[in-house]
XYZ file of C-alpha atoms in Angstrom:
158
model
C 2.989 5.461 16.717
C 2.238 2.535 18.807
C 1.192 -0.932 17.798
C -2.511 -0.308 18.555
C -2.547 2.772 16.385
C -0.715 0.895 13.620
C -3.287 -1.841 13.754
C -6.154 0.716 13.567
C -4.824 2.323 10.466
C -4.005 -0.975 8.898
C -7.582 -1.910 9.340
C -8.519 1.130 7.312
C -6.131 0.082 4.598
C -7.730 -3.458 4.664
C -11.084 -1.724 4.232
C -9.769 -0.150 1.036
C -8.490 -3.610 -0.080
C -12.015 -5.004 0.305
C -13.382 -2.146 -1.933
C -10.799 -3.151 -4.594
C -11.991 -6.765 -4.194
C -15.612 -5.686 -4.807
C -14.472 -4.120 -7.953
C -12.673 -7.265 -9.093
C -9.244 -5.756 -8.739
C -6.282 -7.236 -6.780
C -7.217 -6.361 -3.143
C -4.528 -4.019 -1.997
C -5.321 -0.941 0.029
C -3.497 2.037 1.483
C -4.146 4.960 3.711
C -1.923 7.934 4.544
C -1.836 9.379 8.022
C -0.676 12.901 9.033
C -0.928 14.158 12.602
C -2.756 11.021 13.623
C -5.511 11.496 10.976
C -6.213 9.721 7.733
C -5.762 12.302 5.030
C -5.826 9.927 2.003
C -7.034 6.580 0.903
C -6.235 4.438 -2.057
C -6.982 1.018 -3.456
C -5.886 -0.844 -6.517
C -7.877 0.356 -9.450
C -5.735 -0.954 -12.419
C -8.623 -2.790 -13.983
C -11.278 -0.283 -13.155
C -9.180 2.604 -14.673
C -7.337 0.529 -17.232
C -4.147 1.973 -15.817
C -1.020 -0.015 -14.923
C 0.085 2.689 -12.506
C -3.218 2.812 -10.566
C -1.832 0.995 -7.506
C -3.231 1.687 -4.106
C -0.109 3.599 -3.027
C -0.050 5.887 -6.065
C -3.715 6.771 -5.614
C -3.136 7.532 -1.948
C -0.013 9.593 -2.654
C -1.908 11.828 -5.120
C -4.750 12.322 -2.752
C -2.448 13.204 0.136
C -0.581 15.662 -1.993
C -3.815 17.346 -2.867
C -4.846 17.371 0.749
C -1.597 18.902 1.973
C -1.080 21.071 -1.059
C 2.379 19.958 -1.684
C 4.148 16.984 -3.202
C 6.425 16.516 -0.216
C 4.679 14.469 2.310
C 6.865 15.049 5.355
C 5.504 13.817 8.670
C 3.238 11.278 6.922
C 3.000 7.565 7.279
C 1.578 5.275 4.713
C -0.171 1.947 5.666
C -0.334 -0.540 2.811
C -1.666 -4.140 3.013
C 0.977 -5.488 0.719
C 4.720 -4.659 0.454
C 5.096 -1.994 -2.246
C 6.490 -2.771 -5.715
C 9.479 -0.951 -7.290
C 7.252 1.703 -8.826
C 5.427 2.452 -5.530
C 8.617 2.285 -3.426
C 10.166 4.822 -5.703
C 7.215 7.018 -5.426
C 7.341 6.776 -1.608
C 11.009 8.052 -1.766
C 10.149 10.855 -4.195
C 7.232 11.999 -1.956
C 9.504 12.066 1.093
C 7.111 9.866 3.128
C 8.633 9.385 6.559
C 7.327 5.963 7.408
C 5.889 2.830 5.692
C 3.883 0.226 7.506
C 2.861 -2.847 5.477
C 0.955 -5.969 6.150
C 2.433 -8.897 4.153
C 5.611 -9.394 2.267
C 5.509 -9.711 -1.518
C 8.223 -12.273 -2.374
C 7.570 -11.860 -6.124
C 7.583 -8.147 -6.503
C 8.334 -6.567 -3.173
C 10.776 -3.619 -3.225
C 10.863 -2.779 0.440
C 12.873 -5.626 1.748
C 11.916 -8.805 -0.230
C 13.580 -8.378 -3.701
C 14.975 -4.889 -3.243
C 14.877 -2.257 -0.505
C 14.470 0.921 -2.513
C 12.991 2.904 0.357
C 16.156 2.500 2.524
C 18.824 2.633 -0.232
C 21.533 4.888 0.938
C 22.322 5.951 -2.634
C 19.049 7.829 -2.754
C 18.320 11.280 -1.289
C 15.615 10.053 1.135
C 15.078 6.980 3.240
C 11.722 5.662 4.728
C 11.400 3.946 8.044
C 9.703 0.578 7.667
C 7.462 -1.393 9.925
C 6.334 -4.733 8.520
C 3.983 -7.506 9.478
C 1.128 -5.315 10.898
C -2.037 -7.556 10.606
C -0.074 -9.749 8.189
C -2.541 -12.698 8.455
C -5.517 -10.598 7.563
C -3.593 -8.913 4.673
C -2.423 -12.240 3.364
C -5.749 -13.980 3.637
C -7.682 -11.393 1.409
C -4.955 -11.851 -1.330
C -4.830 -15.578 -1.134
C -8.638 -15.865 -1.244
C -8.720 -13.560 -4.308
C -6.123 -15.519 -6.262
C -7.648 -18.878 -5.261
C -10.941 -17.820 -6.733
C -9.255 -16.594 -9.889
C -7.454 -19.902 -10.264
C -10.641 -21.844 -9.749
C -12.322 -19.764 -12.496
C -9.296 -20.202 -14.685
C -9.092 -16.433 -14.993
C -5.746 -15.646 -16.773
C -6.128 -11.897 -16.462
C -4.392 -11.799 -13.090
């Protein structure tokens, strides 16, 4: 994929993040692409579903597996607005995703280069190619704005 295509698909992930924001959840979005087509979308829904595992990546992986009809997601790329956490990074390895493209680093919980690099750990049976920093400013801004509003409202839930 080229940079223009990466930006196009990251914009679709950002659209999912805005839907999460509208539902008062941490604005993280994801899309999964196979053969240059979006086959799955996901957004954080932890508060909406009252489920700690309802991260954008997990929702998108489930939808992609349903679409393809198999849990192995070979030849797929996932676009995520925020660097995946340890749970999601592990799920990407287990799903055999070929490539991960993310917008902004997560220095507090990122497991794809910031704190850990689960998706490229040679001890595991699969490694994921990483492209980071795609539309990073846009991805960062939506998160910063969300948490600024939460702090201003003294919302301790996040």
